[in-house]
Amino acid sequence: MIFVCSATHKTKSMFFFLAQTEQGDIFKVTLETDEEMVTEIRLKYFDTIPVATAMCVLKTGFLFVASEFGNHYLYQIAHLGDDDEEPEFSSAMPLEEGDTFFFQPRPLKNLVLVDEQENLSPIMSCQIADLANEDTPQLYVACGRGPKSTLRVLRHGLEVSEMAVSELPGNPNAVWTVRRHVEDEFDAYIIVSFVNATLVLSIGETVEEVTDSGFLGTTPTLSCSLLGEDALVQVYPDGIRHIRADKRVNEWKTPGKKTIVRCAVNQRQVVIALTGGELVYFEMDPSGQLNEYTERKEMSADVVCMSLANVPPGEQRSRFLAVGLVDNTVRIISLDPSDCLQPLSMQALPAQPESLCIVEMGGVEKQDEIGEKGTIGFLYLNIGLQNGVLLRTVLDPVTGDLSDTRTRYLGSRPVKLFRVRMQGQEAVLAMSSRSWLSYSYQSRFHLTPLSYETLEYASGFASEQCPEGIVAISTNTLRILALEKLGAVFNQVAFPLQYTPRKFVIHPETNNLVLIETDHNAYTETTKAQRKQQMAEEMVEAAGEDERELAAEMAAAFLNENLPEAIFGAPKAGAGQWASLVRLVNPIQGSTLDQVQLEQNEAAFSVAVCRFPNTGDDWYILVGVARDMILNPRSVGGGFIYTYRLTAGGEKLEFVHKTPVEDVPLAIAPFQGRILVGVGKLLRIYDLGKKKLLRKCENKHVPNIVTGIYTIGQRVIVSDVQESLFWVRYRRNENQLIIFADDTYPRWVTTACLLDYDTMASADKFGNISIVRLPPNTSDEVDEDPTGNKALWDRGLLNGASQKAEVIMNYHIGETVLSLQKTTLIPGGSESLVYTTLSGGIGILVPFTSHEDHDFFQHLEMHMRSEFPPLCGRDHLSFRSYYFPVKNVIDGDLCEQFNSMDPHKQKSVAEELDRTPPEVSKKLEDIRTRYAF
């Protein structure tokens, strides 16, 4: 038994240690001291939690556990375990030779799980595909180790928790929330507008309809808000209704045949647009009356949307009104008494605006002269266009000028914008074919979609249960939603697995996943049951005559005990013992459709899905299995290729036959209606036979072990465990596999990915990613040489193939990369190379499309290296060149730290690049949003 980590807790009166064993059991260790000498060590079983790399006891009575694999946990220490029945072991107890102490694991008693932090480590395999038909692809990630393994589906977006959903009598078109008094913490009313009526709901223990609120119920509502300290205002097509706290009502009616088409309101101001583009401005005077400004302003075109900012703290009014017109422009109009309703600036738009929203974001907390706390941020004008694009523009707080526009495509429907509160700051909810939240979190802007169905209209919502929620409507339902995990890029759903997942393939027709799981040092289910039975029988046999009954009861209790392996760990079987299974999973529901348990000591290492031309439309699953494998020194008792047919519409696995092979089949790939298998160092082609797979062709020239096979046309690219990549040509007429090119560097390849006909990306065990390409004059028309004469003269380079690949790029990631895939991550985005690492990281490499961009980022990276060196003092360039000199890759993570530098440093770096800091951060944002999120 090895102790793997510990934590200390020390107060003035006492101290103790918590020590965890490799099985996950925690013991509480206390020391008996006599003056300065330790006289006795006492140990007591405390609880069992997943194995950790580090534990930390917090002063507030919490225990944080950084798990070795899987999620991290935060526990509350409920009891110190002093007064329970657990036996205590002491160093003073005498022990006979060969005796030991025993304890009984049990569910948590002293600890209470409070929170967990999602962690993908280790990612064993990952594939990116849109199997759920959601436009945006999902990441299917096989992670974890042993019984704690999971298959996780990652979607780009924020997790939404549904607080309440209620049906409404019809399809509403808008919703707002208002407070009764400016000092109130929570909202009092939800106002829902229909085509011809308005419904007012009061928020209490439950949400119910009220009729005495003062709102006009027989008309649709355009907007409503709290006005001043405790009055409400309702804007409807025929006028404005101002409701005082004592329920007195003032009305302003529209002149003649005109109606109000658009309006904007905040705490002290109301602006309305009448038919024909006429603006009328009202402001609240100190007595609480709404006064109309004497002049009215005629706009040059019809008004389609308007927005006012919230009144800044300590001021009388918001100074700017943003108006969107039919002629594809946005105008900023002043509301200052000195130049009221005068246009200040305008911006032309690529399409007609749908909605506008002015918010103050990215603020830093400041105290003013009286000690009032407030945030001073920047004013941003968000413009949602009818073609589904969102523009974010900086609004100058003095002149009203618009500058530094960022654009982002959100979806196929016109973008509606709503102001909500998140983390005590203003944020914008943008709704198109999916909803997005634009918010500032940890001094960085995030624009993230919500993982939720389409919404139509929303408003911020604050109640006791849900202080920062959102109330929204979708068709005929009213929904109250909360967003908890801000700052997260993905939200994830996890489905539990039994052993460590190794690889999986996607069945192209049903989108189901076929997954192989293999564990070393483990028992299969049947062996476990046999061992348990055997141990129970031994317990009974070992007991004397008079203890038989007691022993029988103990044996029965032992057989019935069922401790979940995901928490308590699986029994260790010893080296050379393997357990393995093949599982067919529906990735949308996460349900296991079928699974095949392999026998004890059979370990699955590779899987492929393919069709054979002579068997019609049937799909076959091939699984490469090793028997009695010992890792070190490496030996194997033989291998098999199991063949299964997919039946019942791709939902069942039917065993066809198994083919014995002489070594471990570590790689299988379909190739021109047959299959390529890497059996140890042999590369073979097999075809489907009645009793087993039939060997058709082989190549013996791969030096060590084939670890991966990739095919394109007549070419096959093979990765070797330590000699990088080999390019092989299959010549059908002679039925030969001939190596025609290889690489000049030894690379311990873990995974590779085809980029095009001549180019391969590969990753190695030591955390490097490289791209190699065959030179343009490479010929794959190679002749096999039966006489051996030609081989004497054309020995090739470095005893390898006669043609060598060129290295295009090298880059040290610093973590072992286990999957590479060329894919697009966002609808309409460009292709990028996505990698996942053993430590749970997901990253992308994006190609430059212009020399100008490349030049800019190269200079930015150079300045960042000198201005902003890493915290631990390592030289950035030497780290990225740890094994091979870094070549043709610019470190985007380093460049993106530009945004977190001091403003004066930002300015000096930007000046060196002949830019302004906003231009540099816009460049960084553009390259990110072009390829990913």
PDB file of N, CA, C and O in Angstrom, residues 464-520:
ATOM      1  N   GLU A 464     -35.581  36.102  -5.420  1.00  0.00           N
ATOM      2  CA  GLU A 464     -34.745  35.520  -4.358  1.00  0.00           C
ATOM      3  C   GLU A 464     -34.076  34.227  -4.813  1.00  0.00           C
ATOM      4  O   GLU A 464     -32.907  33.996  -4.564  1.00  0.00           O
ATOM      5  N   GLN A 465     -34.842  33.382  -5.526  1.00  0.00           N
ATOM      6  CA  GLN A 465     -34.274  32.086  -5.936  1.00  0.00           C
ATOM      7  C   GLN A 465     -33.241  32.281  -7.039  1.00  0.00           C
ATOM      8  O   GLN A 465     -32.346  31.476  -7.215  1.00  0.00           O
ATOM      9  N   CYS A 466     -33.385  33.362  -7.787  1.00  0.00           N
ATOM     10  CA  CYS A 466     -32.620  33.486  -9.025  1.00  0.00           C
ATOM     11  C   CYS A 466     -32.226  34.960  -9.191  1.00  0.00           C
ATOM     12  O   CYS A 466     -32.895  35.692  -9.905  1.00  0.00           O
ATOM     13  N   PRO A 467     -31.165  35.404  -8.500  1.00  0.00           N
ATOM     14  CA  PRO A 467     -30.853  36.842  -8.484  1.00  0.00           C
ATOM     15  C   PRO A 467     -30.421  37.409  -9.836  1.00  0.00           C
ATOM     16  O   PRO A 467     -30.613  38.586 -10.099  1.00  0.00           O
ATOM     17  N   GLU A 468     -29.813  36.577 -10.711  1.00  0.00           N
ATOM     18  CA  GLU A 468     -29.405  37.087 -12.018  1.00  0.00           C
ATOM     19  C   GLU A 468     -29.928  36.165 -13.107  1.00  0.00           C
ATOM     20  O   GLU A 468     -29.158  35.480 -13.780  1.00  0.00           O
ATOM     21  N   GLY A 469     -31.255  36.139 -13.254  1.00  0.00           N
ATOM     22  CA  GLY A 469     -31.830  35.227 -14.231  1.00  0.00           C
ATOM     23  C   GLY A 469     -32.279  35.968 -15.472  1.00  0.00           C
ATOM     24  O   GLY A 469     -32.040  37.159 -15.652  1.00  0.00           O
ATOM     25  N   ILE A 470     -32.946  35.221 -16.341  1.00  0.00           N
ATOM     26  CA  ILE A 470     -33.481  35.777 -17.587  1.00  0.00           C
ATOM     27  C   ILE A 470     -34.893  35.234 -17.714  1.00  0.00           C
ATOM     28  O   ILE A 470     -35.124  34.046 -17.499  1.00  0.00           O
ATOM     29  N   VAL A 471     -35.849  36.110 -18.040  1.00  0.00           N
ATOM     30  CA  VAL A 471     -37.192  35.612 -18.345  1.00  0.00           C
ATOM     31  C   VAL A 471     -37.350  35.754 -19.855  1.00  0.00           C
ATOM     32  O   VAL A 471     -37.020  36.791 -20.422  1.00  0.00           O
ATOM     33  N   ALA A 472     -37.800  34.668 -20.504  1.00  0.00           N
ATOM     34  CA  ALA A 472     -37.849  34.680 -21.968  1.00  0.00           C
ATOM     35  C   ALA A 472     -39.103  33.991 -22.449  1.00  0.00           C
ATOM     36  O   ALA A 472     -39.728  33.226 -21.711  1.00  0.00           O
ATOM     37  N   ILE A 473     -39.471  34.307 -23.706  1.00  0.00           N
ATOM     38  CA  ILE A 473     -40.620  33.609 -24.281  1.00  0.00           C
ATOM     39  C   ILE A 473     -40.172  32.818 -25.495  1.00  0.00           C
ATOM     40  O   ILE A 473     -39.273  33.212 -26.226  1.00  0.00           O
ATOM     41  N   SER A 474     -40.810  31.656 -25.649  1.00  0.00           N
ATOM     42  CA  SER A 474     -40.535  30.807 -26.794  1.00  0.00           C
ATOM     43  C   SER A 474     -41.886  30.211 -27.189  1.00  0.00           C
ATOM     44  O   SER A 474     -42.525  29.560 -26.375  1.00  0.00           O
ATOM     45  N   THR A 475     -42.339  30.465 -28.388  1.00  0.00           N
ATOM     46  CA  THR A 475     -43.709  30.134 -28.870  1.00  0.00           C
ATOM     47  C   THR A 475     -44.747  30.552 -27.816  1.00  0.00           C
ATOM     48  O   THR A 475     -44.903  31.726 -27.569  1.00  0.00           O
ATOM     49  N   ASN A 476     -45.434  29.593 -27.141  1.00  0.00           N
ATOM     50  CA  ASN A 476     -46.481  30.038 -26.193  1.00  0.00           C
ATOM     51  C   ASN A 476     -46.085  29.732 -24.754  1.00  0.00           C
ATOM     52  O   ASN A 476     -46.932  29.492 -23.917  1.00  0.00           O
ATOM     53  N   THR A 477     -44.769  29.702 -24.468  1.00  0.00           N
ATOM     54  CA  THR A 477     -44.357  29.426 -23.085  1.00  0.00           C
ATOM     55  C   THR A 477     -43.528  30.581 -22.557  1.00  0.00           C
ATOM     56  O   THR A 477     -42.855  31.282 -23.312  1.00  0.00           O
ATOM     57  N   LEU A 478     -43.594  30.729 -21.248  1.00  0.00           N
ATOM     58  CA  LEU A 478     -42.772  31.723 -20.541  1.00  0.00           C
ATOM     59  C   LEU A 478     -41.742  30.919 -19.759  1.00  0.00           C
ATOM     60  O   LEU A 478     -42.097  30.010 -19.021  1.00  0.00           O
ATOM     61  N   ARG A 479     -40.467  31.257 -19.913  1.00  0.00           N
ATOM     62  CA  ARG A 479     -39.417  30.464 -19.270  1.00  0.00           C
ATOM     63  C   ARG A 479     -38.553  31.360 -18.405  1.00  0.00           C
ATOM     64  O   ARG A 479     -38.219  32.470 -18.798  1.00  0.00           O
ATOM     65  N   ILE A 480     -38.169  30.853 -17.236  1.00  0.00           N
ATOM     66  CA  ILE A 480     -37.222  31.577 -16.388  1.00  0.00           C
ATOM     67  C   ILE A 480     -35.936  30.752 -16.369  1.00  0.00           C
ATOM     68  O   ILE A 480     -35.944  29.570 -16.018  1.00  0.00           O
ATOM     69  N   LEU A 481     -34.844  31.375 -16.807  1.00  0.00           N
ATOM     70  CA  LEU A 481     -33.591  30.655 -16.997  1.00  0.00           C
ATOM     71  C   LEU A 481     -32.492  31.268 -16.137  1.00  0.00           C
ATOM     72  O   LEU A 481     -32.533  32.453 -15.819  1.00  0.00           O
ATOM     73  N   ALA A 482     -31.496  30.466 -15.795  1.00  0.00           N
ATOM     74  CA  ALA A 482     -30.327  30.983 -15.075  1.00  0.00           C
ATOM     75  C   ALA A 482     -29.077  30.442 -15.749  1.00  0.00           C
ATOM     76  O   ALA A 482     -29.064  29.314 -16.230  1.00  0.00           O
ATOM     77  N   LEU A 483     -28.038  31.273 -15.803  1.00  0.00           N
ATOM     78  CA  LEU A 483     -26.763  30.870 -16.404  1.00  0.00           C
ATOM     79  C   LEU A 483     -25.738  30.843 -15.286  1.00  0.00           C
ATOM     80  O   LEU A 483     -25.479  31.863 -14.668  1.00  0.00           O
ATOM     81  N   GLU A 484     -25.182  29.648 -15.015  1.00  0.00           N
ATOM     82  CA  GLU A 484     -24.278  29.578 -13.875  1.00  0.00           C
ATOM     83  C   GLU A 484     -22.810  29.631 -14.265  1.00  0.00           C
ATOM     84  O   GLU A 484     -22.058  30.412 -13.734  1.00  0.00           O
ATOM     85  N   LYS A 485     -22.424  28.779 -15.229  1.00  0.00           N
ATOM     86  CA  LYS A 485     -20.980  28.625 -15.449  1.00  0.00           C
ATOM     87  C   LYS A 485     -20.471  29.629 -16.469  1.00  0.00           C
ATOM     88  O   LYS A 485     -20.136  29.268 -17.599  1.00  0.00           O
ATOM     89  N   LEU A 486     -20.407  30.895 -16.083  1.00  0.00           N
ATOM     90  CA  LEU A 486     -19.894  31.899 -16.998  1.00  0.00           C
ATOM     91  C   LEU A 486     -18.402  31.675 -17.203  1.00  0.00           C
ATOM     92  O   LEU A 486     -17.709  31.177 -16.334  1.00  0.00           O
ATOM     93  N   GLY A 487     -17.910  32.070 -18.374  1.00  0.00           N
ATOM     94  CA  GLY A 487     -16.483  31.909 -18.650  1.00  0.00           C
ATOM     95  C   GLY A 487     -16.157  30.558 -19.255  1.00  0.00           C
ATOM     96  O   GLY A 487     -15.063  30.362 -19.755  1.00  0.00           O
ATOM     97  N   ALA A 488     -17.090  29.602 -19.219  1.00  0.00           N
ATOM     98  CA  ALA A 488     -16.813  28.274 -19.785  1.00  0.00           C
ATOM     99  C   ALA A 488     -16.973  28.337 -21.301  1.00  0.00           C
ATOM    100  O   ALA A 488     -17.864  29.004 -21.809  1.00  0.00           O
ATOM    101  N   VAL A 489     -16.086  27.634 -22.017  1.00  0.00           N
ATOM    102  CA  VAL A 489     -16.184  27.608 -23.478  1.00  0.00           C
ATOM    103  C   VAL A 489     -17.167  26.533 -23.910  1.00  0.00           C
ATOM    104  O   VAL A 489     -17.949  26.713 -24.825  1.00  0.00           O
ATOM    105  N   PHE A 490     -17.122  25.376 -23.211  1.00  0.00           N
ATOM    106  CA  PHE A 490     -17.978  24.257 -23.579  1.00  0.00           C
ATOM    107  C   PHE A 490     -18.904  23.915 -22.426  1.00  0.00           C
ATOM    108  O   PHE A 490     -18.563  24.139 -21.270  1.00  0.00           O
ATOM    109  N   ASN A 491     -20.075  23.386 -22.760  1.00  0.00           N
ATOM    110  CA  ASN A 491     -20.785  22.697 -21.681  1.00  0.00           C
ATOM    111  C   ASN A 491     -20.755  21.220 -22.052  1.00  0.00           C
ATOM    112  O   ASN A 491     -20.718  20.882 -23.225  1.00  0.00           O
ATOM    113  N   GLN A 492     -20.748  20.367 -21.041  1.00  0.00           N
ATOM    114  CA  GLN A 492     -20.529  18.962 -21.357  1.00  0.00           C
ATOM    115  C   GLN A 492     -21.533  18.042 -20.695  1.00  0.00           C
ATOM    116  O   GLN A 492     -22.014  18.318 -19.605  1.00  0.00           O
ATOM    117  N   VAL A 493     -21.835  16.975 -21.421  1.00  0.00           N
ATOM    118  CA  VAL A 493     -22.673  15.907 -20.882  1.00  0.00           C
ATOM    119  C   VAL A 493     -21.767  14.688 -20.805  1.00  0.00           C
ATOM    120  O   VAL A 493     -21.056  14.391 -21.762  1.00  0.00           O
ATOM    121  N   ALA A 494     -21.774  13.991 -19.659  1.00  0.00           N
ATOM    122  CA  ALA A 494     -20.863  12.849 -19.502  1.00  0.00           C
ATOM    123  C   ALA A 494     -21.664  11.565 -19.344  1.00  0.00           C
ATOM    124  O   ALA A 494     -22.658  11.534 -18.621  1.00  0.00           O
ATOM    125  N   PHE A 495     -21.250  10.513 -20.049  1.00  0.00           N
ATOM    126  CA  PHE A 495     -21.870   9.195 -19.931  1.00  0.00           C
ATOM    127  C   PHE A 495     -20.815   8.238 -19.377  1.00  0.00           C
ATOM    128  O   PHE A 495     -19.713   8.173 -19.919  1.00  0.00           O
ATOM    129  N   PRO A 496     -21.120   7.482 -18.303  1.00  0.00           N
ATOM    130  CA  PRO A 496     -20.088   6.646 -17.667  1.00  0.00           C
ATOM    131  C   PRO A 496     -19.715   5.427 -18.517  1.00  0.00           C
ATOM    132  O   PRO A 496     -20.549   4.873 -19.222  1.00  0.00           O
ATOM    133  N   LEU A 497     -18.447   5.023 -18.422  1.00  0.00           N
ATOM    134  CA  LEU A 497     -17.955   3.820 -19.096  1.00  0.00           C
ATOM    135  C   LEU A 497     -17.361   2.891 -18.037  1.00  0.00           C
ATOM    136  O   LEU A 497     -17.227   3.278 -16.875  1.00  0.00           O
ATOM    137  N   GLN A 498     -16.973   1.673 -18.462  1.00  0.00           N
ATOM    138  CA  GLN A 498     -16.510   0.698 -17.478  1.00  0.00           C
ATOM    139  C   GLN A 498     -14.989   0.645 -17.351  1.00  0.00           C
ATOM    140  O   GLN A 498     -14.453   0.597 -16.261  1.00  0.00           O
ATOM    141  N   TYR A 499     -14.285   0.633 -18.491  1.00  0.00           N
ATOM    142  CA  TYR A 499     -12.820   0.620 -18.471  1.00  0.00           C
ATOM    143  C   TYR A 499     -12.313   1.857 -19.202  1.00  0.00           C
ATOM    144  O   TYR A 499     -13.083   2.638 -19.738  1.00  0.00           O
ATOM    145  N   THR A 500     -10.986   1.982 -19.285  1.00  0.00           N
ATOM    146  CA  THR A 500     -10.406   3.132 -19.986  1.00  0.00           C
ATOM    147  C   THR A 500     -10.729   3.059 -21.482  1.00  0.00           C
ATOM    148  O   THR A 500     -10.392   2.062 -22.138  1.00  0.00           O
ATOM    149  N   PRO A 501     -11.363   4.095 -22.042  1.00  0.00           N
ATOM    150  CA  PRO A 501     -11.656   4.071 -23.485  1.00  0.00           C
ATOM    151  C   PRO A 501     -10.348   4.256 -24.264  1.00  0.00           C
ATOM    152  O   PRO A 501      -9.520   5.080 -23.879  1.00  0.00           O
ATOM    153  N   ARG A 502     -10.167   3.485 -25.321  1.00  0.00           N
ATOM    154  CA  ARG A 502      -8.917   3.603 -26.091  1.00  0.00           C
ATOM    155  C   ARG A 502      -9.146   4.333 -27.400  1.00  0.00           C
ATOM    156  O   ARG A 502      -8.435   5.254 -27.738  1.00  0.00           O
ATOM    157  N   LYS A 503     -10.127   3.850 -28.180  1.00  0.00           N
ATOM    158  CA  LYS A 503     -10.403   4.477 -29.474  1.00  0.00           C
ATOM    159  C   LYS A 503     -11.874   4.285 -29.762  1.00  0.00           C
ATOM    160  O   LYS A 503     -12.516   3.414 -29.185  1.00  0.00           O
ATOM    161  N   PHE A 504     -12.408   5.106 -30.676  1.00  0.00           N
ATOM    162  CA  PHE A 504     -13.771   4.823 -31.132  1.00  0.00           C
ATOM    163  C   PHE A 504     -13.919   5.249 -32.576  1.00  0.00           C
ATOM    164  O   PHE A 504     -13.141   6.054 -33.088  1.00  0.00           O
ATOM    165  N   VAL A 505     -14.904   4.645 -33.249  1.00  0.00           N
ATOM    166  CA  VAL A 505     -15.196   5.023 -34.631  1.00  0.00           C
ATOM    167  C   VAL A 505     -16.682   5.364 -34.717  1.00  0.00           C
ATOM    168  O   VAL A 505     -17.482   4.927 -33.891  1.00  0.00           O
ATOM    169  N   ILE A 506     -17.025   6.164 -35.724  1.00  0.00           N
ATOM    170  CA  ILE A 506     -18.424   6.575 -35.905  1.00  0.00           C
ATOM    171  C   ILE A 506     -19.003   5.768 -37.056  1.00  0.00           C
ATOM    172  O   ILE A 506     -18.409   5.709 -38.143  1.00  0.00           O
ATOM    173  N   HIS A 507     -20.141   5.119 -36.806  1.00  0.00           N
ATOM    174  CA  HIS A 507     -20.808   4.386 -37.891  1.00  0.00           C
ATOM    175  C   HIS A 507     -21.500   5.404 -38.796  1.00  0.00           C
ATOM    176  O   HIS A 507     -22.370   6.144 -38.349  1.00  0.00           O
ATOM    177  N   PRO A 508     -21.112   5.477 -40.093  1.00  0.00           N
ATOM    178  CA  PRO A 508     -21.561   6.601 -40.929  1.00  0.00           C
ATOM    179  C   PRO A 508     -23.070   6.683 -41.130  1.00  0.00           C
ATOM    180  O   PRO A 508     -23.595   7.769 -41.348  1.00  0.00           O
ATOM    181  N   GLU A 509     -23.799   5.547 -41.044  1.00  0.00           N
ATOM    182  CA  GLU A 509     -25.228   5.616 -41.371  1.00  0.00           C
ATOM    183  C   GLU A 509     -26.100   5.985 -40.180  1.00  0.00           C
ATOM    184  O   GLU A 509     -27.022   6.769 -40.293  1.00  0.00           O
ATOM    185  N   THR A 510     -25.807   5.400 -39.010  1.00  0.00           N
ATOM    186  CA  THR A 510     -26.682   5.680 -37.855  1.00  0.00           C
ATOM    187  C   THR A 510     -26.069   6.696 -36.908  1.00  0.00           C
ATOM    188  O   THR A 510     -26.710   7.096 -35.938  1.00  0.00           O
ATOM    189  N   ASN A 511     -24.796   7.106 -37.175  1.00  0.00           N
ATOM    190  CA  ASN A 511     -24.071   8.028 -36.278  1.00  0.00           C
ATOM    191  C   ASN A 511     -23.836   7.444 -34.882  1.00  0.00           C
ATOM    192  O   ASN A 511     -23.582   8.194 -33.945  1.00  0.00           O
ATOM    193  N   ASN A 512     -23.962   6.121 -34.724  1.00  0.00           N
ATOM    194  CA  ASN A 512     -23.632   5.526 -33.424  1.00  0.00           C
ATOM    195  C   ASN A 512     -22.115   5.389 -33.296  1.00  0.00           C
ATOM    196  O   ASN A 512     -21.411   5.336 -34.302  1.00  0.00           O
ATOM    197  N   LEU A 513     -21.639   5.326 -32.067  1.00  0.00           N
ATOM    198  CA  LEU A 513     -20.203   5.178 -31.836  1.00  0.00           C
ATOM    199  C   LEU A 513     -19.880   3.741 -31.442  1.00  0.00           C
ATOM    200  O   LEU A 513     -20.614   3.137 -30.655  1.00  0.00           O
ATOM    201  N   VAL A 514     -18.797   3.216 -31.979  1.00  0.00           N
ATOM    202  CA  VAL A 514     -18.291   1.916 -31.538  1.00  0.00           C
ATOM    203  C   VAL A 514     -16.999   2.189 -30.782  1.00  0.00           C
ATOM    204  O   VAL A 514     -16.058   2.757 -31.325  1.00  0.00           O
ATOM    205  N   LEU A 515     -16.992   1.785 -29.522  1.00  0.00           N
ATOM    206  CA  LEU A 515     -15.943   2.210 -28.594  1.00  0.00           C
ATOM    207  C   LEU A 515     -15.236   0.971 -28.070  1.00  0.00           C
ATOM    208  O   LEU A 515     -15.906  -0.010 -27.733  1.00  0.00           O
ATOM    209  N   ILE A 516     -13.893   0.992 -28.004  1.00  0.00           N
ATOM    210  CA  ILE A 516     -13.213  -0.116 -27.331  1.00  0.00           C
ATOM    211  C   ILE A 516     -12.639   0.399 -26.012  1.00  0.00           C
ATOM    212  O   ILE A 516     -12.074   1.481 -25.946  1.00  0.00           O
ATOM    213  N   GLU A 517     -12.841  -0.397 -24.960  1.00  0.00           N
ATOM    214  CA  GLU A 517     -12.343  -0.023 -23.636  1.00  0.00           C
ATOM    215  C   GLU A 517     -11.434  -1.141 -23.142  1.00  0.00           C
ATOM    216  O   GLU A 517     -11.800  -2.311 -23.211  1.00  0.00           O
ATOM    217  N   THR A 518     -10.252  -0.773 -22.639  1.00  0.00           N
ATOM    218  CA  THR A 518      -9.273  -1.768 -22.200  1.00  0.00           C
ATOM    219  C   THR A 518      -8.587  -1.279 -20.938  1.00  0.00           C
ATOM    220  O   THR A 518      -8.182  -0.119 -20.885  1.00  0.00           O
ATOM    221  N   ASP A 519      -8.454  -2.145 -19.951  1.00  0.00           N
ATOM    222  CA  ASP A 519      -7.702  -1.803 -18.743  1.00  0.00           C
ATOM    223  C   ASP A 519      -6.653  -2.860 -18.456  1.00  0.00           C
ATOM    224  O   ASP A 519      -6.935  -4.058 -18.525  1.00  0.00           O
ATOM    225  N   HIS A 520      -5.473  -2.402 -18.096  1.00  0.00           N
ATOM    226  CA  HIS A 520      -4.422  -3.306 -17.632  1.00  0.00           C
ATOM    227  C   HIS A 520      -4.583  -3.427 -16.120  1.00  0.00           C
ATOM    228  O   HIS A 520      -5.119  -2.534 -15.476  1.00  0.00           O
TER     229      HIS A 520
END
